Each structure stands twice: as C-alpha cells, then as structure tokens.
Amino acid sequence: DAAGARCQCNPCFVGDGFRCRNVPCTADGTAGMATIPGVEPATNTISPSEAPVEAAEISVATWGQDRIAVFVREVSNDNRGVLVLGKAVGAEVTWGQRQLVDPSLATFGPVLVASPGGRLTLGFRDAAKDGVGYLLGGHVNTMGNELQAVLSAPQQIAQAQEHRMVLVQLQSSRVVCLYAETHKTQAGRLTAAFGGAALAEVVSGGPLRILGKYRFEEGLVVSDLAAVALTPSSIVVGYKAKNRQKVSSGEPSRELSAVWLGMDGAELVIDPHPIALEPERSGMQARDLSLVAKDTIVYTYIGASKVIKASVIHVDPHSHQMTILDDAHELEQGTAQYLHSVSLASSGQIPATFTIFQKDKEPCGAKACRISAKGRIADCRAVAWRTNQELLDISAGRLMDGRFAVAYVDTQGSVMFQLLGAQDHGAMLDFGE
C-alpha cells in the first residue's frame, strides 16, 4: 500500500512499524496454561509417552534468552526422573523429547539448575526416606538437536537422605549442593546430624566434578533447606536447625536460621556467625529465599502460628554480617503445604517479592509485594494468575525478558506449564511511592 511494508513485533517487544525493541512483558506476552510436550514437540501435551503419565514432583531451570528445562519425578514410571528441554518462541514454548535421567534409579526430590551457557546440574535421592543423594551434570546438545541434553552418570553425594536437596548456580559453571544428613543406629537412635554443602563443577562436555564437601551446621538436625545466590560467587542458606534432644524452656530457637557461604577459588568459605529469625518461637515450617536488590534478600516462611511471613535481610558485602530490616511481616493468613519465591533483583526496577503458596484445599495462590528504599515490605497484593486449582508441586524460573517460566503438577499428576508476563506476576506493576 501507499504506506509501504511495516513490521509487527513479537510478544515482549514494541516498535514503530520498522524497528522493534525489548520491553517488560505484559499480559499480551503471556502463554496460556498448557501441558508440556514430550512425544510431538509441536503439540501441547507433556505426556512423556503415549500412555498417561502421573507425576509428583517438579523442578524448572532457565538460561539464556529463551531456554527452559523441566525435571519431573513420574510416579507412573516407578518414580524415575524425566528431563524435557524447551525453547520459548514468542508466547509459546517448543518442547523436545523426554529423556530418562537414569533407567535404574528413582528420583525423589528432583532439583535442577543451569549455567548461562547451558550446562545443567541435576540432583535427587533414590528413596523417599533413608535414600542416597545423587548429582549429575549435562549440557545441551550443540551438535544436533538443541532440545536434547547429553547427561553424565549420577554420582553419590550424600547418605541417609529424606529431604529435598537444594542447588544454587554460581559463576564459572560452579554449583553449590546443599543437603541435610542424619545417621542412626539400627534401633533408631540418632548418632550424628549435620547440614552439608558440596561445591561442584560441570566441566566442558557435561561431566560433573566434586571440588569439595563442607558442613555449614554440625550437631543439629537440619531440614527445610532453601538458598539463593547473593552474588555470582556467594549464597545465603536458610534452614531449620533443631537439637537432637528436647531443649530446655527459654533456649533460643534456631528454626529460622540463615548463613552466608562464599566461593574462594575452588573452595567454599562458611561464615561462622549464622543468624536466627524469631528466636523466641518454634514450630516453623517450609521456607524459601529470594534476592530483591543488591545485598538484600527476603526470607519467606510458614510461621508457627499458621501464618505466611517474610523478613527482609541486608548482607554486608565485606563482613557478611546480616541485618534484619523488616522482621516477620505477615503476607497471608493460614498455613501452606509449600511455598516458592522467585528472585526479582534487576537494575532499574522497583525491588519486589513474588511468592507462590499452596494452602490446604484451595487453589494455588501468589502474592507480590514492593520493598521500600528502607527495606520495608509494602503494598502487598494478591496475583490472580491462571491456575485455579490445587497443586502438588510447583517450580519457577525467570527468563531474561522478565517473564516467569512456571511448571507444576496438579492433584491428578498432570504436568502443566505457563509463561507469566509482568501483568500476571505483578513484579513490574506500578506500585507507586
């Protein structure tokens, strides 16, 4: 026509008809709810085979501009683990074929992280209780199908496992694996307990190498692990620590502990001064940590009084001393089966939290809150996202354009996936002053 040819921009881009530029995603850049493909990547099914699949646990990792990986424990497949790779194309995701992680091992508590270059680290235990913890590395196939991974053989990392381990991706393809280990006699008497940390590296080609193993907590029973990368070479670990014997009345509780760990060359350094939130209370439950600004994290947890709370913590970059800026801010009434926080720290954006939680017999909920310049939690609002159902498990990662890649397992064992734009997850809403 007289105006000449004009361009139409993809989701998450705007333009003048001739040039497109990247912008924070809106609801228009959000894919709807869909099952993850496994047999035919062009379809919207995540059946890893032609037979129906029943899953129980899930973990998601993202890297690069548009890459997604999903690690699932399938109950219907003798609790074996399956890995599926995906690529976000506009508002849709193209999925590759399912890959069996190991044909002989069950994969309870699957966890997954990815480096910016697409090197993968997977972790799991081989039994629900008293299992062996395993790690393995992998990389995206660069010689053929980009939606397929080349995986190494699993390596044993810990014994007597009954809690989900945690993986945190650091720089130089290094990964910290956090786990809780206990040892008992045949009669069931506890003889040893500690919180462990292994520093590993995924080398070129995908094999995983263990660089060292450490203990960040000794003599206390550790559980409910969570962690977040503070910098490319340091993390903060959140965990519950309890005495093996009944403690005397008035002794401070360490059920909301936090400790700094940093990478020094090929070694881990552990700060000797962990902190404890709400030391006057016990009965704390699940927790998660998220990075909201430079040197600032949010510790979200389920409190003893059946309330979901959050505390803002500043970490001194030199001394690693932690200072609580906002303590025990109430987010939601009622207890939850689990919760998950997504890190939103990004230059030029208002610091904010995004927390997903599953309350008993209710649809899975989410809440976004602004973090003020003084480190106070404010302007919390419920996020009306597109899953109106109860979920067994959920995991989320953030793409470089700001969208969330969210995968979850519903109560029927189906594995579902969504891309959430900014208007869905609330992280870039105008919170005001």
Coordinates of C-alpha atoms in Angstrom, one line a residue:
D1 CA 0.0 0.0 0.0
A2 CA 1.0 3.7 0.0
A3 CA 2.4 3.4 3.5
G4 CA 4.8 0.6 2.4
A5 CA 5.6 -2.6 4.3
R6 CA 5.6 -2.4 8.1
C7 CA 6.8 -4.9 10.8
Q8 CA 4.7 -6.5 13.5
C9 CA 6.7 -7.0 16.8
N10 CA 6.8 -10.3 18.7
P11 CA 5.4 -10.5 22.2
C12 CA 7.6 -8.6 24.8
F13 CA 8.7 -6.1 22.0
V14 CA 7.2 -2.8 20.8
G15 CA 8.1 -0.7 17.8
D16 CA 7.2 2.0 15.3
G17 CA 6.5 -0.4 12.4
F18 CA 10.1 -0.5 11.3
R19 CA 12.1 -1.3 14.4
C20 CA 11.3 -3.4 17.5
R21 CA 12.8 -3.0 21.0
N22 CA 12.6 -5.3 24.0
V23 CA 10.3 -4.1 26.8
P24 CA 9.0 -5.7 30.1
C25 CA 6.3 -8.3 29.2
T26 CA 2.6 -7.5 29.6
A27 CA -0.3 -9.9 29.8
D28 CA -0.3 -10.0 25.9
G29 CA 3.1 -11.7 26.1
T30 CA 1.9 -14.5 28.3
A31 CA 1.2 -18.0 27.1
G32 CA -1.9 -19.8 28.5
M33 CA -1.8 -22.9 30.5
A34 CA -0.7 -26.0 28.6
T35 CA 0.7 -29.4 29.2
I36 CA 4.3 -29.9 28.3
P37 CA 5.0 -31.8 25.1
G38 CA 7.0 -35.0 25.2
V39 CA 6.2 -37.0 22.1
E40 CA 5.4 -34.5 19.4
P41 CA 7.1 -31.1 20.2
A42 CA 4.5 -29.3 18.0
T43 CA 1.6 -30.4 20.2
N44 CA 0.5 -29.1 23.6
T45 CA 0.9 -32.3 25.5
I46 CA 3.6 -33.2 28.1
S47 CA 2.9 -36.9 28.0
P48 CA 6.4 -38.3 28.1
S49 CA 5.0 -41.4 26.3
E50 CA 1.8 -42.3 24.6
A51 CA 0.5 -43.7 27.9
P52 CA -0.9 -41.3 30.5
V53 CA 1.7 -40.1 32.9
E54 CA 1.3 -39.4 36.7
A55 CA 3.9 -37.1 38.1
A56 CA 4.5 -36.0 41.7
E57 CA 7.5 -33.5 41.9
I58 CA 9.0 -31.0 39.5
S59 CA 11.9 -28.6 39.1
V60 CA 12.5 -25.8 36.5
A61 CA 15.6 -24.1 35.3
T62 CA 16.0 -21.3 32.7
W63 CA 19.1 -19.9 30.9
G64 CA 19.9 -17.6 28.0
Q65 CA 17.2 -15.6 26.3
D66 CA 14.7 -18.3 25.9
R67 CA 15.8 -21.8 27.2
I68 CA 13.8 -23.9 29.7
A69 CA 14.5 -27.3 31.3
V70 CA 12.0 -29.3 33.4
F71 CA 12.9 -32.2 35.6
V72 CA 10.0 -34.4 36.7
R73 CA 9.5 -37.4 39.0
E74 CA 7.0 -39.7 37.4
V75 CA 5.1 -41.9 39.8
S76 CA 3.7 -44.0 36.9
N77 CA 7.2 -44.8 35.8
D78 CA 8.5 -46.3 39.0
N79 CA 9.4 -42.8 40.2
R80 CA 12.0 -42.5 37.5
G81 CA 13.1 -39.0 36.5
V82 CA 12.5 -37.4 33.2
L83 CA 14.1 -34.3 31.7
V84 CA 12.5 -32.2 29.0
L85 CA 14.1 -29.1 27.3
G86 CA 12.1 -26.3 25.8
K87 CA 12.6 -23.0 23.9
A88 CA 10.3 -20.0 24.3
V89 CA 9.2 -18.7 20.9
G90 CA 7.1 -15.6 21.4
A91 CA 4.3 -16.5 23.7
E92 CA 4.6 -20.3 23.1
V93 CA 7.2 -23.0 24.0
T94 CA 8.6 -25.6 21.7
W95 CA 9.4 -28.7 23.6
G96 CA 11.9 -31.5 22.9
Q97 CA 11.5 -35.2 23.5
R98 CA 11.5 -36.6 27.1
Q99 CA 14.8 -38.0 28.4
L100 CA 15.1 -40.6 31.1
V101 CA 17.6 -39.3 33.6
D102 CA 18.7 -42.8 34.8
P103 CA 16.9 -46.1 34.0
S104 CA 17.7 -47.8 37.3
L105 CA 17.3 -45.0 39.9
A106 CA 14.2 -43.4 41.4
T107 CA 14.4 -39.6 41.6
F108 CA 12.7 -38.3 44.7
G109 CA 13.1 -34.6 45.3
P110 CA 14.3 -33.6 41.8
V111 CA 16.2 -30.3 41.6
L112 CA 17.8 -28.7 38.6
V113 CA 19.9 -25.6 37.7
A114 CA 21.5 -24.3 34.5
S115 CA 24.5 -22.1 33.8
P116 CA 24.2 -19.2 31.3
G117 CA 26.0 -21.4 28.7
G118 CA 23.5 -24.3 29.1
R119 CA 25.5 -26.6 31.4
L120 CA 23.0 -28.5 33.6
T121 CA 23.2 -29.9 37.1
L122 CA 20.6 -32.3 38.4
G123 CA 20.1 -33.7 41.9
F124 CA 17.8 -36.2 43.6
R125 CA 17.7 -39.0 46.1
D126 CA 16.8 -42.6 45.3
A127 CA 14.2 -43.2 48.1
A128 CA 11.6 -41.2 49.9
K129 CA 13.4 -41.9 53.2
D130 CA 16.9 -43.1 54.0
G131 CA 17.9 -42.5 50.4
V132 CA 21.2 -41.9 48.7
G133 CA 21.7 -38.4 47.3
Y134 CA 23.0 -38.1 43.7
L135 CA 24.3 -35.4 41.4
L136 CA 24.9 -35.5 37.7
G137 CA 25.9 -33.0 35.1
G138 CA 24.9 -32.4 31.5
H139 CA 24.9 -30.0 28.6
V140 CA 22.7 -29.1 25.7
N141 CA 23.4 -31.0 22.5
T142 CA 25.2 -28.5 20.3
M143 CA 25.9 -31.0 17.5
G144 CA 22.4 -31.8 16.7
N145 CA 19.0 -31.5 18.4
E146 CA 19.2 -28.3 20.6
L147 CA 16.2 -29.5 22.6
Q148 CA 18.1 -32.6 23.9
A149 CA 20.7 -32.8 26.6
V150 CA 23.7 -35.0 27.0
L151 CA 23.8 -36.3 30.6
S152 CA 26.6 -37.8 32.6
A153 CA 26.3 -40.8 35.0
P154 CA 24.9 -39.9 38.5
Q155 CA 27.5 -39.6 41.4
Q156 CA 26.7 -40.3 45.0
I157 CA 26.9 -37.1 47.1
A158 CA 25.2 -37.9 50.5
Q159 CA 23.7 -40.7 52.6
A160 CA 20.6 -41.1 54.7
Q161 CA 18.6 -38.5 52.7
E162 CA 14.9 -37.8 53.3
H163 CA 14.7 -34.1 52.5
R164 CA 14.9 -32.3 49.2
M165 CA 18.4 -31.0 48.5
V166 CA 19.0 -27.5 47.1
L167 CA 21.1 -26.5 44.1
V168 CA 22.4 -22.9 43.6
Q169 CA 24.1 -21.9 40.3
L170 CA 27.3 -19.8 40.7
Q171 CA 29.8 -18.4 38.2
S172 CA 32.2 -20.5 36.1
S173 CA 29.8 -23.4 35.9
R174 CA 30.2 -24.0 39.6
V175 CA 27.2 -25.2 41.7
V176 CA 26.6 -25.5 45.4
C177 CA 24.6 -28.5 46.5
L178 CA 23.0 -28.3 50.0
Y179 CA 21.7 -31.3 51.9
A180 CA 20.8 -32.5 55.4
E181 CA 22.2 -35.7 56.6
T182 CA 21.4 -37.8 59.7
H183 CA 22.8 -41.1 61.0
K184 CA 21.0 -43.5 63.3
T185 CA 21.7 -46.9 64.9
Q186 CA 19.6 -49.9 63.9
A187 CA 17.5 -49.2 66.9
G188 CA 16.7 -45.7 65.5
R189 CA 18.9 -43.7 67.9
L190 CA 20.3 -40.6 66.3
T191 CA 24.1 -40.6 66.4
A192 CA 25.1 -37.7 64.0
A193 CA 23.4 -34.9 62.2
F194 CA 24.7 -32.0 60.1
G195 CA 23.9 -29.7 57.2
G196 CA 26.3 -30.3 54.2
A197 CA 27.4 -28.3 51.3
A198 CA 29.2 -29.7 48.2
L199 CA 30.9 -27.4 45.7
A200 CA 30.8 -29.0 42.2
E201 CA 31.7 -28.0 38.7
V202 CA 30.1 -29.0 35.4
V203 CA 33.2 -29.3 33.1
S204 CA 33.1 -28.9 29.3
G205 CA 31.2 -31.7 27.7
G206 CA 28.9 -32.1 30.7
P207 CA 30.6 -34.4 33.3
L208 CA 30.3 -33.2 36.9
R209 CA 33.3 -32.9 39.2
I210 CA 33.0 -32.6 43.0
L211 CA 35.5 -30.0 44.2
G212 CA 34.9 -30.3 48.0
K213 CA 32.4 -31.1 50.7
Y214 CA 31.7 -29.0 53.8
R215 CA 29.4 -28.7 56.8
F216 CA 27.6 -25.4 57.4
E217 CA 25.8 -26.8 60.5
E218 CA 27.1 -29.5 62.9
G219 CA 25.4 -31.4 65.7
L220 CA 21.8 -30.2 65.0
V221 CA 19.1 -31.8 62.9
V222 CA 18.8 -29.8 59.7
S223 CA 15.7 -29.7 57.5
D224 CA 13.6 -27.4 55.3
L225 CA 16.6 -26.1 53.2
A226 CA 16.4 -23.1 50.9
A227 CA 19.0 -20.9 49.4
V228 CA 19.6 -18.0 46.9
A229 CA 22.6 -16.7 45.1
L230 CA 23.6 -13.3 46.6
T231 CA 26.4 -12.6 44.1
P232 CA 27.9 -14.8 41.3
S233 CA 30.2 -16.3 43.9
S234 CA 28.2 -16.3 47.2
I235 CA 24.9 -17.6 48.6
V236 CA 22.7 -17.3 51.6
V237 CA 21.3 -20.6 53.0
G238 CA 18.0 -20.7 55.0
Y239 CA 17.3 -23.8 57.1
K240 CA 15.7 -25.3 60.2
A241 CA 18.1 -26.5 62.9
K242 CA 16.9 -28.4 66.0
N243 CA 18.6 -30.1 68.9
R244 CA 18.6 -33.9 68.9
Q245 CA 17.3 -33.8 72.4
K246 CA 14.4 -31.8 73.9
V247 CA 15.7 -28.3 74.7
S248 CA 15.1 -26.6 78.0
S249 CA 12.4 -23.9 78.2
G250 CA 13.8 -20.4 77.2
E251 CA 16.6 -21.6 75.0
P252 CA 16.6 -19.6 71.7
S253 CA 15.1 -21.4 68.7
R254 CA 17.2 -21.8 65.5
E255 CA 14.3 -23.0 63.4
L256 CA 14.7 -19.9 61.1
S257 CA 18.4 -19.9 60.6
A258 CA 20.5 -18.3 57.8
V259 CA 24.2 -18.4 57.0
W260 CA 26.4 -17.0 54.3
L261 CA 28.6 -19.2 52.1
G262 CA 31.1 -17.9 49.5
M263 CA 33.3 -19.4 46.9
D264 CA 37.1 -18.7 47.1
G265 CA 38.8 -20.3 44.1
A266 CA 37.9 -24.0 44.2
E267 CA 36.8 -23.9 47.9
L268 CA 33.8 -22.8 49.9
V269 CA 34.1 -20.4 52.8
I270 CA 31.4 -20.5 55.5
D271 CA 30.7 -17.6 57.8
P272 CA 30.9 -18.7 61.4
H273 CA 28.1 -16.5 62.6
P274 CA 24.7 -17.6 61.4
I275 CA 21.6 -15.6 62.4
A276 CA 18.2 -16.8 63.7
L277 CA 14.9 -15.1 63.0
E278 CA 12.1 -15.2 65.6
P279 CA 14.3 -17.0 68.1
E280 CA 11.5 -17.0 70.7
R281 CA 9.3 -19.2 68.6
S282 CA 9.4 -22.9 67.4
G283 CA 7.3 -25.0 65.1
M284 CA 8.5 -23.2 61.9
Q285 CA 7.8 -25.0 58.6
A286 CA 8.7 -24.5 54.9
R287 CA 10.7 -21.5 53.7
D288 CA 12.3 -20.0 50.6
L289 CA 14.8 -17.2 49.9
S290 CA 14.8 -14.6 47.1
L291 CA 17.1 -11.8 46.0
V292 CA 15.2 -8.5 45.7
A293 CA 18.1 -6.0 45.4
K294 CA 21.9 -5.8 45.7
D295 CA 22.9 -7.4 49.0
T296 CA 19.2 -7.7 50.1
I297 CA 17.2 -10.9 50.3
V298 CA 13.7 -11.8 51.5
Y299 CA 13.3 -14.8 53.8
T300 CA 9.7 -16.1 53.3
Y301 CA 8.4 -18.8 55.6
I302 CA 5.4 -20.5 57.2
G303 CA 5.3 -19.4 60.9
A304 CA 4.3 -21.4 63.9
S305 CA 1.0 -19.5 64.2
K306 CA -0.1 -20.8 60.8
V307 CA 0.8 -17.5 59.0
I308 CA 3.0 -17.0 56.0
K309 CA 5.5 -14.3 56.8
A310 CA 8.5 -12.6 55.2
S311 CA 11.6 -10.8 56.6
V312 CA 13.9 -8.5 54.7
I313 CA 17.6 -9.1 55.4
H314 CA 20.6 -7.0 54.3
V315 CA 24.0 -8.7 54.0
D316 CA 27.1 -6.6 54.4
P317 CA 29.3 -7.3 51.3
H318 CA 32.5 -7.2 53.3
S319 CA 31.8 -8.6 56.7
H320 CA 28.9 -10.8 55.6
Q321 CA 27.0 -9.7 58.7
M322 CA 23.2 -10.0 58.3
T323 CA 20.9 -7.2 59.5
I324 CA 17.1 -7.7 59.6
L325 CA 15.5 -4.7 58.0
D326 CA 11.9 -5.8 58.3
D327 CA 11.0 -8.7 60.6
A328 CA 8.2 -11.2 60.4
H329 CA 5.9 -9.2 58.0
E330 CA 2.6 -11.1 57.6
L331 CA 1.8 -12.0 54.0
E332 CA -1.1 -14.4 54.3
Q333 CA -3.2 -16.0 57.0
G334 CA -3.2 -19.8 57.1
T335 CA -0.6 -22.5 56.7
A336 CA 0.5 -23.9 53.4
Q337 CA 1.8 -27.2 52.0
Y338 CA 4.7 -25.4 50.4
L339 CA 5.8 -22.0 49.1
H340 CA 8.2 -20.8 46.4
S341 CA 9.8 -17.4 45.9
V342 CA 11.3 -16.0 42.7
S343 CA 14.2 -13.6 42.7
L344 CA 13.3 -10.3 41.0
A345 CA 16.5 -8.3 41.5
S346 CA 17.2 -6.2 38.4
S347 CA 18.6 -2.8 37.7
G348 CA 16.0 -0.1 37.0
Q349 CA 13.1 -2.0 38.6
I350 CA 11.3 -1.5 41.9
P351 CA 12.5 -4.1 44.3
A352 CA 9.7 -6.6 44.8
T353 CA 8.9 -10.1 46.0
F354 CA 6.9 -12.8 44.2
T355 CA 5.7 -15.7 46.4
I356 CA 3.7 -18.7 45.3
F357 CA 2.0 -20.8 48.0
Q358 CA -0.4 -23.7 48.2
K359 CA -2.8 -23.5 51.1
D360 CA -4.8 -26.6 52.1
K361 CA -7.7 -27.5 49.8
E362 CA -7.5 -24.1 48.0
P363 CA -6.3 -23.0 44.5
C364 CA -2.6 -22.2 44.4
G365 CA -2.1 -18.6 45.3
A366 CA 0.5 -15.9 44.7
K367 CA 1.4 -12.5 46.2
A368 CA 3.6 -9.7 45.0
C369 CA 5.0 -7.0 47.4
R370 CA 7.1 -3.9 47.0
I371 CA 10.3 -3.4 49.0
S372 CA 10.7 0.2 50.1
A373 CA 14.0 2.1 50.0
K374 CA 14.3 1.4 53.7
G375 CA 13.9 -2.3 53.2
R376 CA 10.3 -2.5 54.4
I377 CA 7.7 -4.8 52.8
A378 CA 4.7 -2.7 51.5
D379 CA 1.8 -2.7 49.0
C380 CA 1.3 -6.5 49.0
R381 CA -1.3 -7.6 46.6
A382 CA -2.7 -11.0 45.5
V383 CA -1.8 -12.0 42.0
A384 CA -4.7 -13.5 40.1
W385 CA -2.8 -15.9 37.8
R386 CA -4.2 -18.5 35.6
T387 CA -4.2 -21.7 37.6
N388 CA -7.4 -22.0 39.5
Q389 CA -6.6 -25.4 41.1
E390 CA -4.8 -27.1 44.0
L391 CA -1.3 -28.2 43.1
L392 CA 1.1 -30.9 44.4
D393 CA 4.3 -29.2 43.4
I394 CA 5.5 -26.1 41.6
S395 CA 8.7 -24.6 40.4
A396 CA 9.5 -21.3 38.5
G397 CA 12.4 -19.6 36.8
R398 CA 12.8 -16.2 35.2
L399 CA 13.6 -15.5 31.6
M400 CA 15.8 -12.6 30.6
D401 CA 12.8 -10.7 29.2
G402 CA 11.2 -10.7 32.7
R403 CA 8.7 -13.5 32.1
F404 CA 8.3 -16.4 34.5
A405 CA 8.5 -20.0 33.3
V406 CA 6.3 -21.9 35.7
A407 CA 5.8 -25.6 35.7
Y408 CA 3.6 -27.5 38.2
V409 CA 1.9 -30.8 39.0
D410 CA -1.8 -30.8 39.6
T411 CA -3.6 -33.2 42.0
Q412 CA -4.2 -35.6 39.1
G413 CA -0.5 -35.9 38.5
S414 CA -0.6 -33.9 35.2
V415 CA 2.4 -31.7 34.5
M416 CA 1.4 -28.2 33.3
F417 CA 3.3 -25.2 32.2
Q418 CA 2.7 -21.4 31.9
L419 CA 4.7 -18.4 30.8
L420 CA 3.7 -15.5 33.1
G421 CA 4.1 -11.9 31.8
A422 CA 4.6 -8.9 34.1
Q423 CA 0.9 -8.2 34.4
D424 CA 0.4 -11.8 35.6
H425 CA 3.2 -12.0 38.2
G426 CA 2.8 -8.4 39.3
A427 CA 6.6 -7.8 39.6
M428 CA 6.6 -4.8 37.3
L429 CA 3.3 -3.2 38.2
D430 CA 3.4 0.4 39.2
F431 CA 3.4 0.1 43.0
G432 CA 3.6 3.8 43.4
E433 CA 5.6 5.7 46.0

